mmCIF file of N, CA and C in Angstrom:
data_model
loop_
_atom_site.group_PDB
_atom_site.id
_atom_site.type_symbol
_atom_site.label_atom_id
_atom_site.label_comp_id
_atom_site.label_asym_id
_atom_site.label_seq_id
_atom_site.Cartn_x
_atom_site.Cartn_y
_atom_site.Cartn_z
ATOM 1 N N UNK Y 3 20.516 -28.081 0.239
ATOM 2 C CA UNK Y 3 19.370 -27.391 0.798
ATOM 3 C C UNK Y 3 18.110 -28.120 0.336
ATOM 4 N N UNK Y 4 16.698 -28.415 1.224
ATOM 5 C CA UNK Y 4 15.864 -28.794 0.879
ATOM 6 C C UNK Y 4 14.842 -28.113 1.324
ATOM 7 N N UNK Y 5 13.693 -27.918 0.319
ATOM 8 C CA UNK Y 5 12.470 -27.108 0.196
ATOM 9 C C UNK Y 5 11.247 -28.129 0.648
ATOM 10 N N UNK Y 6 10.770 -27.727 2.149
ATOM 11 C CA UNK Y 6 9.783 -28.374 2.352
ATOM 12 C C UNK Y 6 8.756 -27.487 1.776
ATOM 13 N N UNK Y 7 7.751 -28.263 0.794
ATOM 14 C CA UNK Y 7 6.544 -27.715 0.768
ATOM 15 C C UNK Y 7 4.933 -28.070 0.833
ATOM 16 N N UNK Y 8 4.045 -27.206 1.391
ATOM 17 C CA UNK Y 8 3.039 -27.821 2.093
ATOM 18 C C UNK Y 8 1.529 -26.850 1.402
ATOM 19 N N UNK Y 9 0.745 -27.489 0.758
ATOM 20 C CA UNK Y 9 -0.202 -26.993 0.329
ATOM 21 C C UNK Y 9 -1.108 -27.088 1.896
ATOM 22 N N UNK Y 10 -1.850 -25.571 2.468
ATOM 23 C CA UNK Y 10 -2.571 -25.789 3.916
ATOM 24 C C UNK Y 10 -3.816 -25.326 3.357
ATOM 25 N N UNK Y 11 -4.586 -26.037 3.315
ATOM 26 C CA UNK Y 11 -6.110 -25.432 3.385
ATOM 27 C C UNK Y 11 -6.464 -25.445 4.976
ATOM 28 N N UNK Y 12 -7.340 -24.030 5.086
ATOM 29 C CA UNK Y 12 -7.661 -23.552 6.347
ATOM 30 C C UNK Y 12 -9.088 -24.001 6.488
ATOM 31 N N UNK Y 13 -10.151 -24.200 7.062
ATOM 32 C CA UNK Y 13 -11.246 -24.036 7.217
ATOM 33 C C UNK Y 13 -11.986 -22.836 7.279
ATOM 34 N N UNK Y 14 -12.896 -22.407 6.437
ATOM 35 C CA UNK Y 14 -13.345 -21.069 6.264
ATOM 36 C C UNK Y 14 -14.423 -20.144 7.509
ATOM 37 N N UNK Y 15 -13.685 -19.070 7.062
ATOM 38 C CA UNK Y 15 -13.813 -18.335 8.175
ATOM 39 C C UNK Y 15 -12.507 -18.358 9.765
ATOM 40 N N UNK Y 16 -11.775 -19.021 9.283
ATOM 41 C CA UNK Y 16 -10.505 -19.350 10.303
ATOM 42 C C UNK Y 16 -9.418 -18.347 9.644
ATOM 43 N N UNK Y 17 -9.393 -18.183 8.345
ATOM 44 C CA UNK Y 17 -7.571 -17.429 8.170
ATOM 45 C C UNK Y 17 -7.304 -16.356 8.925
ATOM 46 N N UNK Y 18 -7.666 -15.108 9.802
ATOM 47 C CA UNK Y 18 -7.130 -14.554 10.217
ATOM 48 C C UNK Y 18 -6.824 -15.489 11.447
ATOM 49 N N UNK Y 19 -7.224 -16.054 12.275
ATOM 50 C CA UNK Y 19 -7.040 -16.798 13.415
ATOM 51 C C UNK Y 19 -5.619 -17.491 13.033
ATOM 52 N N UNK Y 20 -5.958 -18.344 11.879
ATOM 53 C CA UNK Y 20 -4.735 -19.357 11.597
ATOM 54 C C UNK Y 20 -3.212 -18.128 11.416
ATOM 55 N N UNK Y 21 -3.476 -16.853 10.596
ATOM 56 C CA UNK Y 21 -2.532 -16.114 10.297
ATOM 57 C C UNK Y 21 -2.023 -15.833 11.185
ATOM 58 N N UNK Y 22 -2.434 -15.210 12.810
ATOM 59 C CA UNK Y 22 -1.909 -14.616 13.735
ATOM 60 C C UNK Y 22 -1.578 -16.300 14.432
ATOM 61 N N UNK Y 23 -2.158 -17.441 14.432
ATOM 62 C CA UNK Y 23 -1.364 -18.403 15.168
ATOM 63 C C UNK Y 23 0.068 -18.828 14.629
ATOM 64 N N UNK Y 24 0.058 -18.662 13.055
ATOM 65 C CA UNK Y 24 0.911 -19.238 12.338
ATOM 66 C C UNK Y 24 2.454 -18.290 12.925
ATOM 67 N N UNK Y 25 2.354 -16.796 12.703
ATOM 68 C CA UNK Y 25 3.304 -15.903 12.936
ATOM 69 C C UNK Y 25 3.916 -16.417 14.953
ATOM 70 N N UNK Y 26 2.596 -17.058 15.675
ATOM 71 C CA UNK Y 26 3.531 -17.197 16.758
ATOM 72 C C UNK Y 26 4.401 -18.525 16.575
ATOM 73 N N UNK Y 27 3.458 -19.706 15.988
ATOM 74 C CA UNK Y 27 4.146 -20.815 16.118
ATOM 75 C C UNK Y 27 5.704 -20.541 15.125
ATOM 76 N N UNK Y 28 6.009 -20.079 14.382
ATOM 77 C CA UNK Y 28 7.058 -19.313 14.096
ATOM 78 C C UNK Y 28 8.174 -19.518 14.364
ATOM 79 N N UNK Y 29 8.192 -19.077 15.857
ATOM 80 C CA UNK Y 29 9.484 -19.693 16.672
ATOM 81 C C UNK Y 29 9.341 -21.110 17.635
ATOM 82 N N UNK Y 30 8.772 -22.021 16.729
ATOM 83 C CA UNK Y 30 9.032 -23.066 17.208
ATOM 84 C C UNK Y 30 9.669 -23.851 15.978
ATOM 85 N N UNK Y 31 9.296 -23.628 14.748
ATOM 86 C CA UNK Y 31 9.982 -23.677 13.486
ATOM 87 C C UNK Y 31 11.220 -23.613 13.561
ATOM 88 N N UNK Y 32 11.717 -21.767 13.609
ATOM 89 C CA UNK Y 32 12.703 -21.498 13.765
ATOM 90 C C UNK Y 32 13.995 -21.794 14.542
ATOM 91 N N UNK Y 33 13.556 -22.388 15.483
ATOM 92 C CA UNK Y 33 14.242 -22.671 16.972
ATOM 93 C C UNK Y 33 15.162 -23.953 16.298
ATOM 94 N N UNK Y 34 14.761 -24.742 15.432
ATOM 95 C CA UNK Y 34 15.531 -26.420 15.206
ATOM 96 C C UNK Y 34 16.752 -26.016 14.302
ATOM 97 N N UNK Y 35 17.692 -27.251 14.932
ATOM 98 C CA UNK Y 35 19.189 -27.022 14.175
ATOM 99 C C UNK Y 35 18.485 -27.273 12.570
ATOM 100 N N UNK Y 36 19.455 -26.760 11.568
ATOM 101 C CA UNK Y 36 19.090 -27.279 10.260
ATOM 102 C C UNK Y 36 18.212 -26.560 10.099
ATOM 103 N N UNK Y 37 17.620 -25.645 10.557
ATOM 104 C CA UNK Y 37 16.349 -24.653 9.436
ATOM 105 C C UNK Y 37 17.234 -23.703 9.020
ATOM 106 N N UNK Y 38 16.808 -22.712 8.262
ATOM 107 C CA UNK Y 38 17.111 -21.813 7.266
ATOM 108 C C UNK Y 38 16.034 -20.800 7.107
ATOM 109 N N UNK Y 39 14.824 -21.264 6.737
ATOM 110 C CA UNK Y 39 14.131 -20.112 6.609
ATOM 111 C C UNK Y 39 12.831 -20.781 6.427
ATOM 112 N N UNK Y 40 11.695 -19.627 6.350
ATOM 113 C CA UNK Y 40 10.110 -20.315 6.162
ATOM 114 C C UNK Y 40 9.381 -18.889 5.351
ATOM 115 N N UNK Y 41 8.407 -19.221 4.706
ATOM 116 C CA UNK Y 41 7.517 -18.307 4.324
ATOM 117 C C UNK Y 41 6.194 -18.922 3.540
ATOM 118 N N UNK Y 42 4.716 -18.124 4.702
ATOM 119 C CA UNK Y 42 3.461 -18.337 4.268
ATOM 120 C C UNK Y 42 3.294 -17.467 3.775
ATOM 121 N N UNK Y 43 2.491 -18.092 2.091
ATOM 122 C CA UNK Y 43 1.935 -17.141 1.243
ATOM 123 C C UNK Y 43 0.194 -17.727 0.624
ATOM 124 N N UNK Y 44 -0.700 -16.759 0.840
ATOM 125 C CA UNK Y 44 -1.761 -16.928 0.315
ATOM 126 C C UNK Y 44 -2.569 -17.115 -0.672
ATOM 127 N N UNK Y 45 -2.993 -17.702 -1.192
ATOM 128 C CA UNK Y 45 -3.791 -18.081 -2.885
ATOM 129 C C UNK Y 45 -4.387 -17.407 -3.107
ATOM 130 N N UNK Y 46 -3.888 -16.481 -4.011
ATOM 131 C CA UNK Y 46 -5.089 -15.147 -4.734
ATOM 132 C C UNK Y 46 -6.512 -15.933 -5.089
ATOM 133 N N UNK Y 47 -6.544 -16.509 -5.859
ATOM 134 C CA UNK Y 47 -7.727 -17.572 -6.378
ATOM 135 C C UNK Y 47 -8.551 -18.258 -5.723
ATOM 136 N N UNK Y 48 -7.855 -18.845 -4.224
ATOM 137 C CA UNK Y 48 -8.387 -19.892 -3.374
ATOM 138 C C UNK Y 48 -8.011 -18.893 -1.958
ATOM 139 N N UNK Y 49 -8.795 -18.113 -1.733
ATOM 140 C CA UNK Y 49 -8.410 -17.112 -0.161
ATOM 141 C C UNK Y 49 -8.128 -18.266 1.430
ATOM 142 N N UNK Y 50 -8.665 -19.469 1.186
ATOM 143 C CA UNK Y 50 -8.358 -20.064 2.316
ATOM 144 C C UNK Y 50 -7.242 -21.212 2.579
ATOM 145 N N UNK Y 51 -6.003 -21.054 1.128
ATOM 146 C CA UNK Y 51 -5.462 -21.897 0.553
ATOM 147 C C UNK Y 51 -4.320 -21.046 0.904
ATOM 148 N N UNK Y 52 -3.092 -21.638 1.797
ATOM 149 C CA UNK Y 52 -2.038 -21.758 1.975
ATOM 150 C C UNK Y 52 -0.998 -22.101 1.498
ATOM 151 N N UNK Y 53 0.479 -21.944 0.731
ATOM 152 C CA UNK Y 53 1.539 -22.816 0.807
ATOM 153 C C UNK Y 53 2.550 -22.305 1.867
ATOM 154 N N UNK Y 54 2.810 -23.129 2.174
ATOM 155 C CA UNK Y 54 4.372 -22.940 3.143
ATOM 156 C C UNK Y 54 5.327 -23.897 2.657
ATOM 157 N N UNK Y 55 6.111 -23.053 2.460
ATOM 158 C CA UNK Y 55 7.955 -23.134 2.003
ATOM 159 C C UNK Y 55 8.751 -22.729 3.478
ATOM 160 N N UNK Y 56 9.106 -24.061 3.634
ATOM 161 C CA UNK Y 56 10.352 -24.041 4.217
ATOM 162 C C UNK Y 56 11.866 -24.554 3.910
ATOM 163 N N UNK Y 57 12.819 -23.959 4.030
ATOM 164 C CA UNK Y 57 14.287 -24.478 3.728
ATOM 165 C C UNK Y 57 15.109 -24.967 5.132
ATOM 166 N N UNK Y 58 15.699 -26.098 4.639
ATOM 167 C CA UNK Y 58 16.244 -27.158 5.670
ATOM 168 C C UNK Y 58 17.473 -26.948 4.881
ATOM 169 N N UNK Y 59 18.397 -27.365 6.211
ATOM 170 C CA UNK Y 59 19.967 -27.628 5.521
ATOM 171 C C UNK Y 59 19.778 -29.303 4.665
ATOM 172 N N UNK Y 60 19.319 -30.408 5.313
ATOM 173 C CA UNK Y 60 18.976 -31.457 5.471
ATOM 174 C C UNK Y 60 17.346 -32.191 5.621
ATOM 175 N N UNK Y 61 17.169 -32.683 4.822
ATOM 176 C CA UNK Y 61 16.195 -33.636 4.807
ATOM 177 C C UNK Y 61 15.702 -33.821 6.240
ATOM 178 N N UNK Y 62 16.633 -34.826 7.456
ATOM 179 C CA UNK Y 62 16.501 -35.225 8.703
ATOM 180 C C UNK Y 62 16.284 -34.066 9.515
ATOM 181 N N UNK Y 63 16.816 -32.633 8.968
ATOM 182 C CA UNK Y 63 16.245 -31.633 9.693
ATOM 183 C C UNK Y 63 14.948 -31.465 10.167
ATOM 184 N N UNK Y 64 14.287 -31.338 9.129
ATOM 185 C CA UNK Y 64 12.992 -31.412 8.999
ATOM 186 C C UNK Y 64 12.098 -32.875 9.641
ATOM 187 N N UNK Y 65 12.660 -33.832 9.070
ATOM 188 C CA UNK Y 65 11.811 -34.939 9.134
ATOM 189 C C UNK Y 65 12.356 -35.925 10.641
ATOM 190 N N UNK Y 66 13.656 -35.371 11.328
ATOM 191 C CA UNK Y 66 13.744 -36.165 12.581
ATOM 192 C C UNK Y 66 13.843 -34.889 13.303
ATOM 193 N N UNK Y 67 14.334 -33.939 13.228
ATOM 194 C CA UNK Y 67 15.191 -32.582 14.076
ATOM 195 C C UNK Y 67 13.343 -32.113 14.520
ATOM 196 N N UNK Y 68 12.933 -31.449 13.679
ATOM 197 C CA UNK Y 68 11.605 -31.010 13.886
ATOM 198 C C UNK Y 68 10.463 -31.641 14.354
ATOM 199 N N UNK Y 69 10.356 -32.522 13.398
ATOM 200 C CA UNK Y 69 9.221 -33.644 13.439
ATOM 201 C C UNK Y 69 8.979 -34.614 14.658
ATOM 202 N N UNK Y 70 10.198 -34.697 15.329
ATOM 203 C CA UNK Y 70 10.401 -35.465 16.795
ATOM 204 C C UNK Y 70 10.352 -34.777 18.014
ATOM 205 N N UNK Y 71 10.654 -33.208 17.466
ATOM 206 C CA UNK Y 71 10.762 -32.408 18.812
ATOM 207 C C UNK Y 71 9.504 -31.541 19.521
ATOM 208 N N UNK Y 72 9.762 -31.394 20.660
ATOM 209 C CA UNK Y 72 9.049 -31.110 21.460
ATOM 210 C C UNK Y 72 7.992 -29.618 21.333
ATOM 211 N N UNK Y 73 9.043 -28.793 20.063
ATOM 212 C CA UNK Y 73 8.155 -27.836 19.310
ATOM 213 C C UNK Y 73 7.450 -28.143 18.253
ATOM 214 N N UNK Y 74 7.688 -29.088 17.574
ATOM 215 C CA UNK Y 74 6.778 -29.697 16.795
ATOM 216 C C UNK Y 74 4.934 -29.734 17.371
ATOM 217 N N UNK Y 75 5.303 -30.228 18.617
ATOM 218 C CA UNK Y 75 4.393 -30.917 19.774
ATOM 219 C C UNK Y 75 3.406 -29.426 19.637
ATOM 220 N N UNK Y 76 4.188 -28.790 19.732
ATOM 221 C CA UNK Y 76 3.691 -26.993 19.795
ATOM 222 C C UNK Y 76 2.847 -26.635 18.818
ATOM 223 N N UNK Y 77 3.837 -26.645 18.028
ATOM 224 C CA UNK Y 77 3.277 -26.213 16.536
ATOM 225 C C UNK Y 77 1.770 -26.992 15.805
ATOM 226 N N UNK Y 78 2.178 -28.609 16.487
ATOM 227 C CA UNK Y 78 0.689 -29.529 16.053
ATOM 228 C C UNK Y 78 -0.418 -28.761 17.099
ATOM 229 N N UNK Y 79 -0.311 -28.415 17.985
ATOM 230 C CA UNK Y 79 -1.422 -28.103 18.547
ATOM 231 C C UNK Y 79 -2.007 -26.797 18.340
ATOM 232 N N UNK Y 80 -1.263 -25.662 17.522
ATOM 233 C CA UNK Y 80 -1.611 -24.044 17.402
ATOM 234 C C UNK Y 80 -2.587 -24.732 16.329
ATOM 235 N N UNK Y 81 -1.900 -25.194 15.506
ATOM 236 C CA UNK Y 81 -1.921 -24.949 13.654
ATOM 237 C C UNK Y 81 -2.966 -26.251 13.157
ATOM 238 N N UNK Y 82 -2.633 -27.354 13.526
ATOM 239 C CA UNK Y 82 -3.478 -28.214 12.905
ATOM 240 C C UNK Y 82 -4.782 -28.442 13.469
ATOM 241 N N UNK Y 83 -5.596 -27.897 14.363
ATOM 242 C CA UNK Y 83 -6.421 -27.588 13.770
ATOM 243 C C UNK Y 83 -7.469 -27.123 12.891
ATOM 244 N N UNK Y 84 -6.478 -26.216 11.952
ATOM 245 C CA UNK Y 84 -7.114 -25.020 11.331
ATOM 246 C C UNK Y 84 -7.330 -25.705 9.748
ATOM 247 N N UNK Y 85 -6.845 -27.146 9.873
ATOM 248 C CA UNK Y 85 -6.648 -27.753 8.507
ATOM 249 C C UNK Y 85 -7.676 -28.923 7.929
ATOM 250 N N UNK Y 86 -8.510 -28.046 6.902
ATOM 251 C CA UNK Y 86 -9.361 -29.403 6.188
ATOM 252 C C UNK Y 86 -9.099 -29.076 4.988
ATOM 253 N N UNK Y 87 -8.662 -30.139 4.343
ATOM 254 C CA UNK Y 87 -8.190 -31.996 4.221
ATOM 255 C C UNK Y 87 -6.689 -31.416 5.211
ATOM 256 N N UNK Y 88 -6.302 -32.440 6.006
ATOM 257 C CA UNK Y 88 -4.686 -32.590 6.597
ATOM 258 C C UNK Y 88 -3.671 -32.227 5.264
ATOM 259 N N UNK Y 89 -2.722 -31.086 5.113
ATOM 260 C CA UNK Y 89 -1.914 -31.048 4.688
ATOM 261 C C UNK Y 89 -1.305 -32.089 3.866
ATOM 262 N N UNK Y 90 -0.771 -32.358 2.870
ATOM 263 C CA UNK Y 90 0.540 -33.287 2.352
ATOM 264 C C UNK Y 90 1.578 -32.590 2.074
ATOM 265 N N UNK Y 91 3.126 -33.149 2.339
ATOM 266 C CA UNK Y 91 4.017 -32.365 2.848
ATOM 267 C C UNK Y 91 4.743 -32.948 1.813
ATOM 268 N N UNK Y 92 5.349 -32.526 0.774
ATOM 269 C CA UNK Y 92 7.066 -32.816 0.011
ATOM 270 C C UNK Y 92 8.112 -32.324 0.048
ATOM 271 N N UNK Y 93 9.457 -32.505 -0.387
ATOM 272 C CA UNK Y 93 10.544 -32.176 0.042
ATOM 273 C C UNK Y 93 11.106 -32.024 -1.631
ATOM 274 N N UNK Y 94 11.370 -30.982 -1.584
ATOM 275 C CA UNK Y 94 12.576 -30.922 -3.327
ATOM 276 C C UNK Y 94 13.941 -30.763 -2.816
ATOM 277 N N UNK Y 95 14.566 -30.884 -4.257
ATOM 278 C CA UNK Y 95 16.142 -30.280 -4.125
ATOM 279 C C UNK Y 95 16.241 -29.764 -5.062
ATOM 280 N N UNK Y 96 17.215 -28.906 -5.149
ATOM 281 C CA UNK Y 96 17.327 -27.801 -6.533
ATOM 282 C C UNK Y 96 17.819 -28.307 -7.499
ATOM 283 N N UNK Y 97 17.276 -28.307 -8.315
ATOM 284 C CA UNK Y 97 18.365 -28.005 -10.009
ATOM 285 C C UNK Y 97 18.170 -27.244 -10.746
ATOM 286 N N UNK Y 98 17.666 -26.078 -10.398
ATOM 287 C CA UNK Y 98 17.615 -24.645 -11.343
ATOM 288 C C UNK Y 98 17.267 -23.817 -10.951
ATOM 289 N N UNK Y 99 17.848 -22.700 -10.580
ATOM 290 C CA UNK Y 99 17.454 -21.198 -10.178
ATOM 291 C C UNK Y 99 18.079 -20.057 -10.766
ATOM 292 N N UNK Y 100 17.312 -19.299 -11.082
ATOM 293 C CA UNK Y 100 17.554 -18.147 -11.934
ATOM 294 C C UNK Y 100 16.853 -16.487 -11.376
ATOM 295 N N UNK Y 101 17.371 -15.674 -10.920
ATOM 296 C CA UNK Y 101 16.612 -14.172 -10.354
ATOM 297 C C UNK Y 101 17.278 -13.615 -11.420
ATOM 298 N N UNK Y 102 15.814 -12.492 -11.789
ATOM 299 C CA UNK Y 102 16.507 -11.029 -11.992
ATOM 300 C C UNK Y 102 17.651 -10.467 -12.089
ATOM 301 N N UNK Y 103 18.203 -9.813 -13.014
ATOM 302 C CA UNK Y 103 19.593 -8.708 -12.539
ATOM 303 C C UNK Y 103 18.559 -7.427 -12.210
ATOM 304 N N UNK Y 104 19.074 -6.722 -11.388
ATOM 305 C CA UNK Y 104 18.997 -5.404 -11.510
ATOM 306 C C UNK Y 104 19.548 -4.744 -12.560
ATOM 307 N N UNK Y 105 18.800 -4.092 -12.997
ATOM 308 C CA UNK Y 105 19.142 -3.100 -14.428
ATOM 309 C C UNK Y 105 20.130 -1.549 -13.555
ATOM 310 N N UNK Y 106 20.951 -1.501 -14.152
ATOM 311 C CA UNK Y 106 21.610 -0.249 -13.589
ATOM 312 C C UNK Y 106 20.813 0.800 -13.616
ATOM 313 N N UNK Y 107 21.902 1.907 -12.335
ATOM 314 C CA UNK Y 107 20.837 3.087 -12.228
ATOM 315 C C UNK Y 107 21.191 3.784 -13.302
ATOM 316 N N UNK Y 108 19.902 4.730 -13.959
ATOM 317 C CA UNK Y 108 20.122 5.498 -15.109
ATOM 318 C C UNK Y 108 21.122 6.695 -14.255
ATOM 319 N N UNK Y 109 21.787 7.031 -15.616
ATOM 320 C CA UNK Y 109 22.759 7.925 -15.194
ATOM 321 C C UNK Y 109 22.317 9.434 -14.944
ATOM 322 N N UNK Y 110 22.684 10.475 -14.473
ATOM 323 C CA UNK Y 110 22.245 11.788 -14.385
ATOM 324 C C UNK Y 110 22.612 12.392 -15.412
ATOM 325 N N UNK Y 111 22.416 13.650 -16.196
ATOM 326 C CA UNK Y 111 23.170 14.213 -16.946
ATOM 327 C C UNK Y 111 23.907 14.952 -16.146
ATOM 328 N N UNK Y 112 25.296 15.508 -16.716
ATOM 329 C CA UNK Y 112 26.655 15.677 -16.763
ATOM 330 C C UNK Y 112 26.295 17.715 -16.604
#
């Protein structure tokens, strides 16, 4: 599995615009063999500061499957406008993950 991730600065006064474009372009993301999943989250600190995490089965997912296709084409035209400085995009792979247990439910008395 690989974690695309993308620091987006918006141009100010654009994030609700970019938010409601982002949720349509969505399914043009979604649509390519090899995705998995996506999620935009906002910078408490920096309000016009974006990351997006996306998960690929594959590297080429992302970087030929997406990047070549015709929703891509889509997606460049909703979204990149909304971006000053242009995005830089990296790719990880895992070597450590760790969640929470759930703590059991307390018991009732008897």
């Amino acid at each position: 599995m690989i974690l695309e991730v993308a620091i987006l600065d918006v141009k100010p006064g654009r994030e609700s615009a970019f938010e409601r474009d982002f949720a349509t372009a969505s399914a043009y993301i979604s649509s390519i063999e090899g995705y998995v999943s996506h999620e935009l989250q906002r910078c408490v600190e920096k309000p016009g500061r974006y990351i997006l995490l996306a998960r690929w089965q594959t590297l080429e997912a992302h970087t030929v499957g997406f990047r070549t296709s015709p929703q891509y084409d889509e997606w460049k035209k909703l979204l990149h406008p909304y971006y000053d400085p242009f995005p830089t995009v990296e790719h990880y792979a895992p070597v450590y993950a760790q969640a929470a247990v759930p703590s059991p439910e307390p018991k009732s008395p008897a």
